[in-house]
PDB file of C-alpha atoms in Angstrom:
ATOM      1  CA  MET A 100     -51.279-194.826   7.861  1.00  0.00           C
ATOM      2  CA  THR A 101     -49.779-195.735   4.496  1.00  0.00           C
ATOM      3  CA  LEU A 102     -46.228-194.855   3.481  1.00  0.00           C
ATOM      4  CA  ALA A 103     -47.474-192.204   1.042  1.00  0.00           C
ATOM      5  CA  VAL A 104     -49.616-190.558   3.722  1.00  0.00           C
ATOM      6  CA  TRP A 105     -46.729-190.646   6.206  1.00  0.00           C
ATOM      7  CA  LEU A 106     -44.352-189.066   3.684  1.00  0.00           C
ATOM      8  CA  GLY A 107     -46.915-186.316   3.132  1.00  0.00           C
ATOM      9  CA  PHE A 108     -47.072-185.663   6.867  1.00  0.00           C
ATOM     10  CA  LEU A 109     -43.262-185.722   7.092  1.00  0.00           C
ATOM     11  CA  VAL A 110     -43.012-182.979   4.464  1.00  0.00           C
ATOM     12  CA  ALA A 111     -45.634-180.922   6.295  1.00  0.00           C
ATOM     13  CA  ALA A 112     -43.788-181.405   9.607  1.00  0.00           C
ATOM     14  CA  ILE A 113     -40.487-180.270   8.067  1.00  0.00           C
ATOM     15  CA  VAL A 114     -42.062-177.150   6.558  1.00  0.00           C
ATOM     16  CA  ILE A 115     -43.661-176.262   9.903  1.00  0.00           C
ATOM     17  CA  ALA A 116     -40.435-176.869  11.838  1.00  0.00           C
ATOM     18  CA  VAL A 117     -38.169-174.793   9.595  1.00  0.00           C
ATOM     19  CA  THR A 118     -40.562-171.833   9.652  1.00  0.00           C
ATOM     20  CA  PRO A 119     -38.965-169.374  12.125  1.00  0.00           C
ATOM     21  CA  GLY A 120     -40.956-168.864  15.294  1.00  0.00           C
ATOM     22  CA  PRO A 121     -40.566-168.613  19.081  1.00  0.00           C
ATOM     23  CA  GLY A 122     -39.193-172.159  19.221  1.00  0.00           C
ATOM     24  CA  ALA A 123     -36.385-171.275  16.827  1.00  0.00           C
ATOM     25  CA  VAL A 124     -35.680-168.089  18.780  1.00  0.00           C
ATOM     26  CA  ILE A 125     -35.318-169.859  22.128  1.00  0.00           C
ATOM     27  CA  SER A 126     -33.200-172.602  20.514  1.00  0.00           C
ATOM     28  CA  MET A 127     -30.805-170.089  18.945  1.00  0.00           C
ATOM     29  CA  SER A 128     -30.724-167.819  21.988  1.00  0.00           C
ATOM     30  CA  THR A 129     -29.899-170.650  24.392  1.00  0.00           C
ATOM     31  CA  GLY A 130     -27.459-172.253  21.969  1.00  0.00           C
ATOM     32  CA  MET A 131     -25.580-169.003  21.462  1.00  0.00           C
ATOM     33  CA  ARG A 132     -25.289-168.199  25.140  1.00  0.00           C
ATOM     34  CA  HIS A 133     -24.935-171.621  26.789  1.00  0.00           C
ATOM     35  CA  GLY A 134     -24.057-174.080  24.032  1.00  0.00           C
ATOM     36  CA  TYR A 135     -25.920-176.910  22.345  1.00  0.00           C
ATOM     37  CA  TRP A 136     -26.455-179.241  25.309  1.00  0.00           C
ATOM     38  CA  ALA A 137     -28.193-176.525  27.293  1.00  0.00           C
ATOM     39  CA  ALA A 138     -30.252-175.655  24.221  1.00  0.00           C
ATOM     40  CA  LEU A 139     -31.234-179.316  23.896  1.00  0.00           C
ATOM     41  CA  THR A 140     -32.914-179.047  27.301  1.00  0.00           C
ATOM     42  CA  ALA A 141     -35.072-176.199  26.016  1.00  0.00           C
ATOM     43  CA  ILE A 142     -35.727-178.137  22.789  1.00  0.00           C
ATOM     44  CA  LEU A 143     -36.976-181.122  24.794  1.00  0.00           C
ATOM     45  CA  GLY A 144     -39.296-178.707  26.575  1.00  0.00           C
ATOM     46  CA  LEU A 145     -40.630-177.620  23.188  1.00  0.00           C
ATOM     47  CA  GLN A 146     -41.318-181.256  22.305  1.00  0.00           C
ATOM     48  CA  THR A 147     -43.110-181.863  25.589  1.00  0.00           C
ATOM     49  CA  ALA A 148     -45.449-178.993  24.741  1.00  0.00           C
ATOM     50  CA  LEU A 149     -46.016-180.425  21.254  1.00  0.00           C
ATOM     51  CA  LEU A 150     -46.990-183.769  22.750  1.00  0.00           C
ATOM     52  CA  ILE A 151     -49.395-182.064  25.151  1.00  0.00           C
ATOM     53  CA  GLN A 152     -50.919-180.119  22.253  1.00  0.00           C
ATOM     54  CA  LEU A 153     -51.243-183.315  20.214  1.00  0.00           C
ATOM     55  CA  ALA A 154     -52.991-185.003  23.145  1.00  0.00           C
ATOM     56  CA  ILE A 155     -55.350-182.025  23.393  1.00  0.00           C
ATOM     57  CA  VAL A 156     -56.144-182.341  19.703  1.00  0.00           C
ATOM     58  CA  GLY A 157     -56.602-186.093  20.050  1.00  0.00           C
ATOM     59  CA  MET A 158     -59.138-185.573  22.849  1.00  0.00           C
ATOM     60  CA  GLY A 159     -61.038-183.085  20.724  1.00  0.00           C
ATOM     61  CA  LEU A 160     -60.324-180.112  22.974  1.00  0.00           C
ATOM     62  CA  GLY A 161     -58.661-178.238  20.128  1.00  0.00           C
ATOM     63  CA  ALA A 162     -62.167-177.584  18.857  1.00  0.00           C
ATOM     64  CA  LEU A 163     -62.853-175.530  21.986  1.00  0.00           C
ATOM     65  CA  LEU A 164     -60.191-172.994  21.072  1.00  0.00           C
ATOM     66  CA  SER A 165     -61.437-172.844  17.500  1.00  0.00           C
ATOM     67  CA  THR A 166     -65.031-172.121  18.584  1.00  0.00           C
ATOM     68  CA  SER A 167     -64.678-170.220  21.867  1.00  0.00           C
ATOM     69  CA  GLU A 168     -63.445-166.658  21.418  1.00  0.00           C
ATOM     70  CA  THR A 169     -62.951-166.255  25.174  1.00  0.00           C
ATOM     71  CA  ALA A 170     -60.794-169.367  25.533  1.00  0.00           C
ATOM     72  CA  PHE A 171     -58.749-168.475  22.477  1.00  0.00           C
ATOM     73  CA  LEU A 172     -58.116-164.893  23.625  1.00  0.00           C
ATOM     74  CA  ALA A 173     -57.216-165.981  27.160  1.00  0.00           C
ATOM     75  CA  VAL A 174     -54.546-168.428  25.985  1.00  0.00           C
ATOM     76  CA  LYS A 175     -53.342-166.091  23.239  1.00  0.00           C
ATOM     77  CA  PHE A 176     -52.744-163.095  25.502  1.00  0.00           C
ATOM     78  CA  PHE A 177     -51.123-165.218  28.183  1.00  0.00           C
ATOM     79  CA  GLY A 178     -48.726-166.603  25.576  1.00  0.00           C
ATOM     80  CA  ALA A 179     -48.028-163.142  24.161  1.00  0.00           C
ATOM     81  CA  ALA A 180     -47.337-161.752  27.634  1.00  0.00           C
ATOM     82  CA  TYR A 181     -44.949-164.615  28.392  1.00  0.00           C
ATOM     83  CA  LEU A 182     -42.969-164.048  25.193  1.00  0.00           C
ATOM     84  CA  VAL A 183     -42.739-160.304  25.885  1.00  0.00           C
ATOM     85  CA  TRP A 184     -41.584-161.059  29.439  1.00  0.00           C
ATOM     86  CA  LEU A 185     -38.888-163.382  28.079  1.00  0.00           C
ATOM     87  CA  GLY A 186     -37.789-160.643  25.698  1.00  0.00           C
ATOM     88  CA  ILE A 187     -37.524-158.048  28.469  1.00  0.00           C
ATOM     89  CA  GLN A 188     -35.556-160.476  30.638  1.00  0.00           C
ATOM     90  CA  LYS A 189     -33.218-161.185  27.744  1.00  0.00           C
ATOM     91  CA  TRP A 190     -32.809-157.466  26.982  1.00  0.00           C
ATOM     92  CA  ARG A 191     -31.905-156.766  30.631  1.00  0.00           C
ATOM     93  CA  THR A 192     -29.425-159.638  30.943  1.00  0.00           C
ATOM     94  CA  PRO A 193     -26.007-158.267  32.008  1.00  0.00           C
ATOM     95  CA  ALA A 194     -23.503-158.065  29.168  1.00  0.00           C
ATOM     96  CA  ALA A 195     -21.077-160.533  30.717  1.00  0.00           C
ATOM     97  CA  PRO A 196     -18.652-162.391  28.416  1.00  0.00           C
ATOM     98  CA  LEU A 197     -20.097-165.689  27.286  1.00  0.00           C
ATOM     99  CA  ASP A 198     -18.996-168.916  28.891  1.00  0.00           C
ATOM    100  CA  VAL A 199     -20.623-171.775  27.026  1.00  0.00           C
ATOM    101  CA  ASP A 200     -19.333-174.220  29.657  1.00  0.00           C
ATOM    102  CA  ALA A 201     -20.715-172.291  32.610  1.00  0.00           C
ATOM    103  CA  PRO A 202     -21.889-174.769  35.276  1.00  0.00           C
ATOM    104  CA  GLY A 203     -24.569-172.442  36.636  1.00  0.00           C
ATOM    105  CA  VAL A 204     -27.041-172.881  33.790  1.00  0.00           C
ATOM    106  CA  ARG A 205     -30.358-173.977  35.260  1.00  0.00           C
ATOM    107  CA  ARG A 206     -31.460-176.784  32.966  1.00  0.00           C
ATOM    108  CA  LYS A 207     -34.834-177.133  34.688  1.00  0.00           C
ATOM    109  CA  GLY A 208     -35.582-173.484  33.972  1.00  0.00           C
ATOM    110  CA  LEU A 209     -34.663-173.900  30.307  1.00  0.00           C
ATOM    111  CA  PHE A 210     -36.922-176.945  30.017  1.00  0.00           C
ATOM    112  CA  ILE A 211     -39.884-175.087  31.520  1.00  0.00           C
ATOM    113  CA  GLN A 212     -39.235-172.123  29.218  1.00  0.00           C
ATOM    114  CA  GLY A 213     -39.372-174.447  26.229  1.00  0.00           C
ATOM    115  CA  VAL A 214     -42.643-175.975  27.429  1.00  0.00           C
ATOM    116  CA  LEU A 215     -44.288-172.600  28.025  1.00  0.00           C
ATOM    117  CA  VAL A 216     -43.113-171.062  24.745  1.00  0.00           C
ATOM    118  CA  ASN A 217     -44.881-173.747  22.699  1.00  0.00           C
ATOM    119  CA  LEU A 218     -47.756-174.464  25.055  1.00  0.00           C
ATOM    120  CA  THR A 219     -49.010-170.875  25.248  1.00  0.00           C
ATOM    121  CA  ASN A 220     -49.583-170.571  21.507  1.00  0.00           C
ATOM    122  CA  PRO A 221     -53.250-171.445  20.829  1.00  0.00           C
ATOM    123  CA  LYS A 222     -52.740-171.083  17.088  1.00  0.00           C
ATOM    124  CA  ALA A 223     -50.382-174.076  17.237  1.00  0.00           C
ATOM    125  CA  ILE A 224     -53.117-176.234  18.784  1.00  0.00           C
ATOM    126  CA  ILE A 225     -55.678-175.088  16.224  1.00  0.00           C
ATOM    127  CA  PHE A 226     -53.242-175.551  13.355  1.00  0.00           C
ATOM    128  CA  MET A 227     -52.380-179.025  14.602  1.00  0.00           C
ATOM    129  CA  GLY A 228     -56.078-179.756  14.934  1.00  0.00           C
ATOM    130  CA  ALA A 229     -56.588-178.784  11.300  1.00  0.00           C
ATOM    131  CA  LEU A 230     -53.488-180.612  10.016  1.00  0.00           C
ATOM    132  CA  VAL A 231     -53.243-183.916  11.889  1.00  0.00           C
ATOM    133  CA  PRO A 232     -56.747-185.311  11.190  1.00  0.00           C
ATOM    134  CA  GLN A 233     -56.043-185.073   7.454  1.00  0.00           C
ATOM    135  CA  PHE A 234     -53.352-187.756   7.859  1.00  0.00           C
ATOM    136  CA  VAL A 235     -55.176-190.006  10.320  1.00  0.00           C
ATOM    137  CA  ASN A 236     -57.413-192.742   8.977  1.00  0.00           C
ATOM    138  CA  PRO A 237     -60.626-192.617  11.070  1.00  0.00           C
ATOM    139  CA  GLY A 238     -61.439-196.190  10.120  1.00  0.00           C
ATOM    140  CA  ALA A 239     -58.206-197.591  11.547  1.00  0.00           C
ATOM    141  CA  GLU A 240     -56.964-197.854  15.129  1.00  0.00           C
ATOM    142  CA  GLN A 241     -56.174-194.339  16.333  1.00  0.00           C
ATOM    143  CA  LEU A 242     -53.435-194.846  18.938  1.00  0.00           C
ATOM    144  CA  PRO A 243     -50.741-196.303  16.608  1.00  0.00           C
ATOM    145  CA  GLN A 244     -51.413-193.527  14.102  1.00  0.00           C
ATOM    146  CA  TYR A 245     -51.115-190.790  16.727  1.00  0.00           C
ATOM    147  CA  LEU A 246     -47.932-192.372  18.080  1.00  0.00           C
ATOM    148  CA  LEU A 247     -46.438-192.301  14.575  1.00  0.00           C
ATOM    149  CA  VAL A 248     -47.531-188.666  14.158  1.00  0.00           C
ATOM    150  CA  ALA A 249     -45.936-187.787  17.521  1.00  0.00           C
ATOM    151  CA  LEU A 250     -42.639-189.527  16.697  1.00  0.00           C
ATOM    152  CA  THR A 251     -42.476-187.909  13.252  1.00  0.00           C
ATOM    153  CA  MET A 252     -43.368-184.445  14.489  1.00  0.00           C
ATOM    154  CA  CYS A 253     -41.023-184.458  17.492  1.00  0.00           C
ATOM    155  CA  GLY A 254     -38.156-186.121  15.597  1.00  0.00           C
ATOM    156  CA  THR A 255     -38.388-183.536  12.841  1.00  0.00           C
ATOM    157  CA  ASP A 256     -38.633-180.622  15.254  1.00  0.00           C
ATOM    158  CA  ILE A 257     -35.698-181.825  17.370  1.00  0.00           C
ATOM    159  CA  ALA A 258     -33.538-182.113  14.236  1.00  0.00           C
ATOM    160  CA  VAL A 259     -34.466-178.651  12.944  1.00  0.00           C
ATOM    161  CA  MET A 260     -34.208-176.900  16.346  1.00  0.00           C
ATOM    162  CA  SER A 261     -30.862-178.636  16.915  1.00  0.00           C
ATOM    163  CA  CYS A 262     -29.580-177.175  13.644  1.00  0.00           C
ATOM    164  CA  TYR A 263     -30.651-173.711  14.783  1.00  0.00           C
ATOM    165  CA  ALA A 264     -29.010-174.213  18.194  1.00  0.00           C
ATOM    166  CA  LEU A 265     -25.782-175.690  16.814  1.00  0.00           C
ATOM    167  CA  ALA A 266     -25.401-172.858  14.313  1.00  0.00           C
ATOM    168  CA  ALA A 267     -25.936-170.324  17.086  1.00  0.00           C
ATOM    169  CA  SER A 268     -23.550-172.109  19.468  1.00  0.00           C
ATOM    170  CA  ARG A 269     -20.779-171.971  16.869  1.00  0.00           C
ATOM    171  CA  LEU A 270     -21.294-168.249  16.563  1.00  0.00           C
ATOM    172  CA  GLY A 271     -21.479-167.898  20.317  1.00  0.00           C
ATOM    173  CA  ARG A 272     -17.890-169.052  20.765  1.00  0.00           C
ATOM    174  CA  TRP A 273     -16.734-165.752  19.289  1.00  0.00           C
ATOM    175  CA  LEU A 274     -19.072-163.597  21.376  1.00  0.00           C
ATOM    176  CA  ARG A 275     -16.821-162.947  24.347  1.00  0.00           C
ATOM    177  CA  ASP A 276     -16.766-159.173  23.981  1.00  0.00           C
ATOM    178  CA  PRO A 277     -19.304-157.554  26.380  1.00  0.00           C
ATOM    179  CA  LYS A 278     -20.431-155.185  23.621  1.00  0.00           C
ATOM    180  CA  ALA A 279     -21.165-158.117  21.320  1.00  0.00           C
ATOM    181  CA  VAL A 280     -22.982-159.903  24.140  1.00  0.00           C
ATOM    182  CA  ARG A 281     -25.127-156.823  24.753  1.00  0.00           C
ATOM    183  CA  LYS A 282     -26.078-156.705  21.082  1.00  0.00           C
ATOM    184  CA  GLN A 283     -26.912-160.422  21.113  1.00  0.00           C
ATOM    185  CA  ASN A 284     -29.093-160.012  24.216  1.00  0.00           C
ATOM    186  CA  ARG A 285     -30.972-157.120  22.648  1.00  0.00           C
ATOM    187  CA  LEU A 286     -31.351-158.935  19.326  1.00  0.00           C
ATOM    188  CA  PHE A 287     -32.976-161.981  20.874  1.00  0.00           C
ATOM    189  CA  GLY A 288     -34.841-159.868  23.408  1.00  0.00           C
ATOM    190  CA  GLY A 289     -36.308-157.902  20.523  1.00  0.00           C
ATOM    191  CA  LEU A 290     -37.203-161.111  18.689  1.00  0.00           C
ATOM    192  CA  PHE A 291     -39.071-162.476  21.704  1.00  0.00           C
ATOM    193  CA  VAL A 292     -40.953-159.200  22.185  1.00  0.00           C
ATOM    194  CA  SER A 293     -41.761-159.100  18.456  1.00  0.00           C
ATOM    195  CA  ALA A 294     -43.033-162.687  18.563  1.00  0.00           C
ATOM    196  CA  GLY A 295     -45.218-161.813  21.534  1.00  0.00           C
ATOM    197  CA  ALA A 296     -46.569-158.685  19.832  1.00  0.00           C
ATOM    198  CA  LEU A 297     -47.347-160.596  16.649  1.00  0.00           C
ATOM    199  CA  LEU A 298     -49.169-163.257  18.651  1.00  0.00           C
ATOM    200  CA  ALA A 299     -51.161-160.602  20.515  1.00  0.00           C
ATOM    201  CA  VAL A 300     -52.392-158.877  17.350  1.00  0.00           C
ATOM    202  CA  SER A 301     -52.890-162.049  15.321  1.00  0.00           C
ATOM    203  CA  SER A 302     -56.355-163.173  14.392  1.00  0.00           C
ATOM    204  CA  ARG A 303     -57.869-166.604  14.763  1.00  0.00           C
ATOM    205  CA  PRO A 304     -56.412-168.960  12.100  1.00  0.00           C
ATOM    206  CA  GLY A 305     -58.889-169.754   9.373  1.00  0.00           C
TER     207      GLY A 305
END
């Protein structure tokens, strides 16, 4: 992969990362309620899912979702249902004053949430399958190129999601009024449900 090709992929990765989606929602939601370091756990979960999706694309299985309506719909509706479930859970969270240093935050649960949020979006796999091959030279060794793609994609996404989480964590320090906490829970709960609904009614990417 030449420098010019890599720079082109870097720009594409930045544009994709800054586009608001479920990953940004979970990063901001966790950052606002539990602080940046807890949000980083969820962000690392998002990256794990991206790496799994990239491996799927590299093995050619992304083509299955682009050609099989049944497989696409199964993954799509599972992902939509999971996002809606997250939204309902967030909406029902008790309006307790925020404690960003609370020791009871289950980091493992946040990591798994991050993995599932990204992994259950079949459009991401298809989009990656359409994007990545354009920057990979088929005549050169594949593994180094895919490693560079993975490092670029995950590094960019971690930086962008960290910005979302840090911004939200700064705001979260002032959300110690139960009424404000209730509004925050319902805001992010509504965003998760909306993301799930949009995924459910979305069509196959062209």
